[in-house]
Amino acid sequence: MNEIKIFSPATVANVSCGFDVLGFCLDSIGDEMVIRKTLEKGVKISKIEGADLPYETNKNVAGVAALAILEASNANFGVEIEIYKKIKPGSGIGSSSASASGVVFAINELLGKPFNKEQLTLFGMKGEAVASGVEHADNVAPGIFGGFTLVKSVNPLRIIGLPTPTELYATVIHPKIEIKTSEARAILPKQVNLSDAIKQWANVGSLVSGLYTSDYDLIADSLNDYIIEPFRSQLIPHFDKVKNAMMNAGALGCGISGSGPSIFSLSKGLGTANKVAKEINKIYSKTGIEFDIHVSKINTEGVRIVNSE
Ligand code: HSE
């Protein structure tokens, strides 16, 4: 294989109760990338469409992730990368991690698949750190593994893939304002209240149980965030109105996607997910803020090959 085109999906990190540990993978939105072998070693970004991102390899998320996997493999070739961005940077649905997950998945294919998904996540995190300043895996892991993932630990990296109940659908609204992850992290408290922490880790446990048993009521009862949302929701215009509309339309639960500004909900069935989309469209149409809405099944595959030669 000399060239590969891949689809690298958007992802929702945190999933309300699981700050920095839970994430899931979307299907209806993602970037495309073409990665081509070159005789010359090293990494060259030859094309970027859809976003204003740096071409310098060391400053580009995909460039840094590509270097990490190529160096670890002692590859006898280099790569040229074309990036077609559909996920806007700063949207809260894993824009930088899609670049990182996509490129490491693709290069692993070009190498003949020497690395497993956990190793690919580790390379992807090197790229992700360029954008967010921290090596967190809760967007990269669902992109690589697909479905829902739990980051058991970052050092050493341990990712646990979780099951996806078949009737689960996501609705995501992306208000087109930019929130930098570093800024959304800077406003968080350094210490948390014990009674809030108890509720939060009980919800992580019950959400995982709900995913294993396809218990939609338990999933609904677990999608609450007592620790992060009270701070970050203030950065998102009309957050409470959107949340109320999502719940009134029948969503199981909702919350901030990653570090925002996107807001996600999970619903049982596509019909309800579409109804949620309709109701939040009504709300945001009146605000004067541009927005996108995505309704998506949960993508259980993660990054996928579009074609190769
Ligand atoms: N867990 C990270 C955060 C995800 O919420 O800061 C950032 O996309």
CSV table of C-alpha atoms and ligand atoms in Angstrom, one decimal:
chain,number,residue,atom,x,y,z
A,1,MET,CA,0.0,0.0,0.0
A,2,ASN,CA,1.4,3.4,-1.0
A,3,GLU,CA,-1.4,5.7,-0.4
A,4,ILE,CA,-4.5,5.7,1.8
A,5,LYS,CA,-7.5,7.9,2.2
A,6,ILE,CA,-9.3,7.8,5.6
A,7,PHE,CA,-12.3,9.2,7.3
A,8,SER,CA,-11.5,10.4,10.9
A,9,PRO,CA,-14.6,10.9,12.9
A,10,ALA,CA,-15.5,13.6,15.5
A,11,THR,CA,-15.7,12.5,19.1
A,12,VAL,CA,-17.5,13.6,22.3
A,13,ALA,CA,-15.2,13.6,25.4
A,14,ASN,CA,-16.3,13.5,29.0
A,15,VAL,CA,-19.9,12.3,28.4
A,16,SER,CA,-21.1,14.4,31.3
A,17,CYS,CA,-19.9,12.4,34.3
A,18,GLY,CA,-16.5,11.2,33.0
A,19,PHE,CA,-14.3,14.2,32.8
A,20,ASP,CA,-11.0,13.2,31.1
A,21,VAL,CA,-11.9,9.5,31.2
A,22,LEU,CA,-15.0,8.8,29.0
A,23,GLY,CA,-15.6,9.5,25.3
A,24,PHE,CA,-17.6,8.2,22.3
A,25,CYS,CA,-17.3,8.3,18.6
A,26,LEU,CA,-19.6,10.1,16.1
A,27,ASP,CA,-20.3,9.0,12.6
A,28,SER,CA,-22.0,11.8,10.7
A,29,ILE,CA,-19.1,14.2,10.9
A,30,GLY,CA,-15.4,13.8,10.5
A,31,ASP,CA,-12.3,14.9,8.5
A,32,GLU,CA,-10.8,13.2,5.5
A,33,MET,CA,-7.1,12.8,5.1
A,34,VAL,CA,-4.9,11.3,2.4
A,35,ILE,CA,-1.5,9.9,3.5
A,36,ARG,CA,1.1,9.0,0.8
A,37,LYS,CA,4.4,7.2,1.2
A,38,THR,CA,7.5,9.3,0.1
A,39,LEU,CA,11.0,8.1,-0.6
A,40,GLU,CA,12.3,10.9,1.4
A,41,LYS,CA,12.0,10.3,5.2
A,42,GLY,CA,10.1,12.7,7.4
A,43,VAL,CA,6.7,14.2,7.3
A,44,LYS,CA,5.4,16.9,4.9
A,45,ILE,CA,2.0,18.5,5.2
A,46,SER,CA,1.2,19.3,1.5
A,47,LYS,CA,-2.4,20.4,1.7
A,48,ILE,CA,-4.9,21.7,4.3
A,49,GLU,CA,-8.4,22.6,3.3
A,50,GLY,CA,-11.2,23.8,5.6
A,51,ALA,CA,-9.2,25.3,8.4
A,52,ASP,CA,-6.3,27.7,9.0
A,53,LEU,CA,-3.7,25.3,10.5
A,54,PRO,CA,0.1,25.4,10.4
A,55,TYR,CA,2.0,23.6,7.7
A,56,GLU,CA,5.1,23.2,9.8
A,57,THR,CA,5.3,19.6,10.9
A,58,ASN,CA,6.3,20.3,14.5
A,59,LYS,CA,3.4,22.7,15.0
A,60,ASN,CA,0.7,20.6,13.3
A,61,VAL,CA,-1.2,18.0,15.3
A,62,ALA,CA,-1.1,15.5,12.5
A,63,GLY,CA,2.5,16.2,11.8
A,64,VAL,CA,3.6,15.6,15.3
A,65,ALA,CA,1.5,12.4,15.6
A,66,ALA,CA,2.9,11.2,12.3
A,67,LEU,CA,6.5,11.7,13.4
A,68,ALA,CA,5.8,9.8,16.7
A,69,ILE,CA,4.6,6.7,14.9
A,70,LEU,CA,7.2,6.8,12.1
A,71,GLU,CA,10.1,7.2,14.7
A,72,ALA,CA,8.8,4.3,16.8
A,73,SER,CA,8.6,2.1,13.7
A,74,ASN,CA,12.0,2.8,12.1
A,75,ALA,CA,10.1,3.1,8.8
A,76,ASN,CA,12.2,3.3,5.7
A,77,PHE,CA,9.9,5.8,4.1
A,78,GLY,CA,8.4,9.3,4.9
A,79,VAL,CA,4.9,10.6,4.3
A,80,GLU,CA,3.0,13.4,2.7
A,81,ILE,CA,-0.3,14.4,4.3
A,82,GLU,CA,-3.3,16.1,2.9
A,83,ILE,CA,-5.9,17.3,5.4
A,84,TYR,CA,-9.5,18.0,4.5
A,85,LYS,CA,-11.0,19.5,7.7
A,86,LYS,CA,-14.7,19.3,8.3
A,87,ILE,CA,-14.5,19.5,12.1
A,88,LYS,CA,-13.9,23.1,13.1
A,89,PRO,CA,-11.0,23.7,15.5
A,90,GLY,CA,-12.2,24.8,19.0
A,91,SER,CA,-15.7,23.2,18.4
A,92,GLY,CA,-15.5,20.7,21.3
A,93,ILE,CA,-16.0,17.6,19.1
A,94,GLY,CA,-12.4,16.5,18.9
A,95,SER,CA,-11.1,18.5,15.9
A,96,SER,CA,-7.4,18.2,16.8
A,97,SER,CA,-7.7,14.6,18.0
A,98,ALA,CA,-9.4,13.6,14.6
A,99,SER,CA,-6.2,14.8,12.9
A,100,ALA,CA,-4.1,12.9,15.3
A,101,SER,CA,-6.1,9.6,15.3
A,102,GLY,CA,-6.5,9.7,11.5
A,103,VAL,CA,-2.9,10.1,10.7
A,104,VAL,CA,-1.6,7.4,13.1
A,105,PHE,CA,-4.3,4.9,11.9
A,106,ALA,CA,-3.3,5.6,8.3
A,107,ILE,CA,0.4,5.3,8.8
A,108,ASN,CA,-0.1,2.0,10.7
A,109,GLU,CA,-1.9,0.7,7.7
A,110,LEU,CA,0.9,1.8,5.4
A,111,LEU,CA,3.4,0.1,7.7
A,112,GLY,CA,1.4,-3.2,7.6
A,113,LYS,CA,-0.3,-2.8,11.0
A,114,PRO,CA,2.5,-3.4,13.5
A,115,PHE,CA,0.9,-1.4,16.3
A,116,ASN,CA,-2.3,-2.1,18.4
A,117,LYS,CA,-5.0,0.4,19.2
A,118,GLU,CA,-3.6,1.4,22.5
A,119,GLN,CA,-0.2,2.1,21.0
A,120,LEU,CA,-1.9,4.1,18.2
A,121,THR,CA,-3.7,6.1,20.9
A,122,LEU,CA,-0.3,6.9,22.6
A,123,PHE,CA,1.1,8.3,19.3
A,124,GLY,CA,-2.1,10.2,18.7
A,125,MET,CA,-1.9,11.8,22.2
A,126,LYS,CA,1.6,13.3,21.2
A,127,GLY,CA,-0.2,15.2,18.4
A,128,GLU,CA,-3.2,16.1,20.6
A,129,ALA,CA,-0.8,17.7,23.1
A,130,VAL,CA,0.3,20.2,20.5
A,131,ALA,CA,-3.2,21.7,20.4
A,132,SER,CA,-4.4,21.3,24.0
A,133,GLY,CA,-1.2,21.5,26.0
A,134,VAL,CA,-1.9,18.2,27.8
A,135,GLU,CA,-1.7,14.6,26.7
A,136,HIS,CA,-5.3,13.5,27.3
A,137,ALA,CA,-6.8,10.5,25.6
A,138,ASP,CA,-10.5,10.9,25.9
A,139,ASN,CA,-10.9,12.1,22.3
A,140,VAL,CA,-8.1,10.1,20.6
A,141,ALA,CA,-9.2,6.8,22.2
A,142,PRO,CA,-12.8,6.7,20.9
A,143,GLY,CA,-11.5,7.8,17.5
A,144,ILE,CA,-9.1,4.9,17.3
A,145,PHE,CA,-11.2,2.3,19.1
A,146,GLY,CA,-14.7,3.4,18.0
A,147,GLY,CA,-17.8,3.3,20.3
A,148,PHE,CA,-17.4,4.3,24.0
A,149,THR,CA,-14.1,4.2,25.7
A,150,LEU,CA,-12.8,4.6,29.2
A,151,VAL,CA,-9.3,5.9,29.9
A,152,LYS,CA,-8.4,3.8,32.9
A,153,SER,CA,-5.0,5.5,33.2
A,154,VAL,CA,-2.8,7.7,31.0
A,155,ASN,CA,0.5,6.7,32.5
A,156,PRO,CA,0.8,3.8,31.8
A,157,LEU,CA,-1.9,4.2,29.1
A,158,ARG,CA,-4.7,1.8,29.6
A,159,ILE,CA,-7.9,2.1,27.4
A,160,ILE,CA,-11.0,0.0,28.0
A,161,GLY,CA,-13.4,-0.3,25.1
A,162,LEU,CA,-17.1,-0.3,26.2
A,163,PRO,CA,-20.1,-1.7,24.5
A,164,THR,CA,-22.6,0.5,22.5
A,165,PRO,CA,-26.3,-0.2,23.0
A,166,THR,CA,-27.7,-0.5,19.5
A,167,GLU,CA,-30.5,2.1,19.8
A,168,LEU,CA,-28.3,4.9,21.1
A,169,TYR,CA,-28.1,8.1,18.9
A,170,ALA,CA,-26.4,11.4,19.5
A,171,THR,CA,-27.5,14.9,18.7
A,172,VAL,CA,-24.8,17.6,18.9
A,173,ILE,CA,-25.2,21.3,18.4
A,174,HIS,CA,-22.1,23.3,17.6
A,175,PRO,CA,-22.5,27.1,18.3
A,176,LYS,CA,-19.9,28.7,16.1
A,177,ILE,CA,-17.9,30.4,18.8
A,178,GLU,CA,-14.5,29.2,19.7
A,179,ILE,CA,-13.6,28.0,23.2
A,180,LYS,CA,-10.0,27.0,23.7
A,181,THR,CA,-9.5,23.8,25.7
A,182,SER,CA,-6.7,25.4,27.6
A,183,GLU,CA,-9.0,28.3,28.7
A,184,ALA,CA,-11.9,25.9,29.6
A,185,ARG,CA,-9.5,24.0,31.8
A,186,ALA,CA,-8.0,27.1,33.4
A,187,ILE,CA,-11.4,28.0,34.9
A,188,LEU,CA,-11.9,24.7,36.7
A,189,PRO,CA,-11.4,24.4,40.4
A,190,LYS,CA,-8.3,22.6,41.6
A,191,GLN,CA,-10.2,20.8,44.4
A,192,VAL,CA,-13.7,19.3,44.4
A,193,ASN,CA,-16.4,18.9,47.0
A,194,LEU,CA,-16.4,15.3,48.4
A,195,SER,CA,-20.2,14.9,48.2
A,196,ASP,CA,-20.1,16.0,44.5
A,197,ALA,CA,-17.3,13.6,43.8
A,198,ILE,CA,-19.3,10.7,45.3
A,199,LYS,CA,-22.2,11.4,43.0
A,200,GLN,CA,-19.9,11.8,40.0
A,201,TRP,CA,-18.0,8.5,40.4
A,202,ALA,CA,-21.3,6.7,41.1
A,203,ASN,CA,-22.5,8.0,37.8
A,204,VAL,CA,-19.4,6.8,35.9
A,205,GLY,CA,-19.9,3.3,37.4
A,206,SER,CA,-23.6,3.3,36.6
A,207,LEU,CA,-23.1,4.6,33.1
A,208,VAL,CA,-20.6,1.9,32.3
A,209,SER,CA,-23.1,-0.7,33.7
A,210,GLY,CA,-25.9,0.8,31.6
A,211,LEU,CA,-23.8,0.5,28.5
A,212,TYR,CA,-23.0,-3.1,29.2
A,213,THR,CA,-26.6,-4.1,29.9
A,214,SER,CA,-28.3,-1.7,27.4
A,215,ASP,CA,-30.3,-0.2,30.3
A,216,TYR,CA,-31.4,3.1,28.8
A,217,ASP,CA,-33.1,4.2,32.1
A,218,LEU,CA,-29.8,3.7,33.9
A,219,ILE,CA,-27.9,5.5,31.2
A,220,ALA,CA,-30.4,8.4,31.5
A,221,ASP,CA,-30.0,8.5,35.3
A,222,SER,CA,-26.2,8.6,35.0
A,223,LEU,CA,-25.7,11.4,32.5
A,224,ASN,CA,-25.2,14.2,35.1
A,225,ASP,CA,-22.1,16.4,35.7
A,226,TYR,CA,-21.9,17.9,39.2
A,227,ILE,CA,-18.3,19.0,38.9
A,228,ILE,CA,-17.4,20.5,35.5
A,229,GLU,CA,-20.6,21.7,34.0
A,230,PRO,CA,-21.5,24.4,36.6
A,231,PHE,CA,-18.2,26.2,35.6
A,232,ARG,CA,-18.0,25.6,31.9
A,233,SER,CA,-21.6,26.1,31.0
A,234,GLN,CA,-21.2,29.8,31.7
A,235,LEU,CA,-18.9,30.0,28.6
A,236,ILE,CA,-21.7,28.6,26.3
A,237,PRO,CA,-24.5,31.0,25.3
A,238,HIS,CA,-28.0,29.7,26.0
A,239,PHE,CA,-26.7,26.5,27.5
A,240,ASP,CA,-29.6,26.0,29.9
A,241,LYS,CA,-32.2,26.7,27.3
A,242,VAL,CA,-30.7,24.1,25.0
A,243,LYS,CA,-30.4,21.6,27.8
A,244,ASN,CA,-34.0,22.0,28.8
A,245,ALA,CA,-35.1,21.7,25.2
A,246,MET,CA,-33.1,18.5,24.7
A,247,MET,CA,-34.6,16.9,27.8
A,248,ASN,CA,-38.1,18.0,27.0
A,249,ALA,CA,-37.7,16.5,23.5
A,250,GLY,CA,-37.0,13.1,25.2
A,251,ALA,CA,-33.2,12.9,25.3
A,252,LEU,CA,-31.8,10.4,27.9
A,253,GLY,CA,-29.3,13.0,29.0
A,254,CYS,CA,-27.1,15.8,27.7
A,255,GLY,CA,-24.1,17.9,28.6
A,256,ILE,CA,-21.1,19.8,27.3
A,257,SER,CA,-19.2,18.0,24.5
A,258,GLY,CA,-15.5,18.0,25.5
A,259,SER,CA,-14.5,21.5,26.6
A,260,GLY,CA,-17.4,23.1,24.6
A,261,PRO,CA,-19.0,25.0,23.0
A,262,SER,CA,-20.7,22.0,21.5
A,263,ILE,CA,-23.5,20.5,23.5
A,264,PHE,CA,-24.4,16.8,23.1
A,265,SER,CA,-27.3,14.6,23.9
A,266,LEU,CA,-27.9,10.9,23.8
A,267,SER,CA,-31.3,9.5,22.8
A,268,LYS,CA,-32.9,6.1,22.5
A,269,GLY,CA,-33.8,5.8,18.8
A,270,LEU,CA,-33.2,8.0,15.7
A,271,GLY,CA,-36.7,9.5,15.9
A,272,THR,CA,-36.0,11.1,19.3
A,273,ALA,CA,-32.5,12.2,18.3
A,274,ASN,CA,-34.1,14.0,15.3
A,275,LYS,CA,-36.8,15.6,17.5
A,276,VAL,CA,-34.1,16.9,19.8
A,277,ALA,CA,-32.3,18.4,16.7
A,278,LYS,CA,-35.6,20.1,15.7
A,279,GLU,CA,-36.2,21.7,19.1
A,280,ILE,CA,-32.7,23.0,19.6
A,281,ASN,CA,-32.7,24.4,16.0
A,282,LYS,CA,-35.7,26.5,17.0
A,283,ILE,CA,-33.8,27.9,20.0
A,284,TYR,CA,-30.5,28.7,18.3
A,285,SER,CA,-32.2,30.1,15.2
A,286,LYS,CA,-33.3,33.0,17.4
A,287,THR,CA,-29.9,33.8,18.8
A,288,GLY,CA,-28.1,35.3,15.9
A,289,ILE,CA,-25.2,32.9,16.5
A,290,GLU,CA,-24.3,30.6,13.6
A,291,PHE,CA,-24.5,26.9,14.4
A,292,ASP,CA,-24.4,23.4,13.1
A,293,ILE,CA,-26.4,20.4,14.3
A,294,HIS,CA,-25.4,16.8,13.8
A,295,VAL,CA,-27.5,13.8,14.4
A,296,SER,CA,-25.4,10.6,14.4
A,297,LYS,CA,-25.4,7.0,15.3
A,298,ILE,CA,-22.6,5.9,17.6
A,299,ASN,CA,-19.7,4.9,15.3
A,300,THR,CA,-18.4,1.6,16.7
A,301,GLU,CA,-15.6,1.3,14.2
A,302,GLY,CA,-13.7,4.6,14.7
A,303,VAL,CA,-11.3,5.8,11.9
A,304,ARG,CA,-12.0,4.0,8.6
A,305,ILE,CA,-10.4,3.5,5.2
A,306,VAL,CA,-12.2,5.3,2.3
A,307,ASN,CA,-9.8,3.9,-0.3
A,308,SER,CA,-6.2,2.8,-0.7
A,309,GLU,CA,-3.8,1.9,-3.5
B,1,HSE,N1,-11.4,16.1,28.7
B,1,HSE,C1,-10.9,17.2,28.0
B,1,HSE,C2,-11.5,18.5,28.6
B,1,HSE,C3,-11.4,17.1,26.6
B,1,HSE,O1,-12.7,18.5,28.9
B,1,HSE,O2,-10.8,19.4,28.9
B,1,HSE,C4,-11.0,18.3,25.7
B,1,HSE,O3,-11.5,18.2,24.4
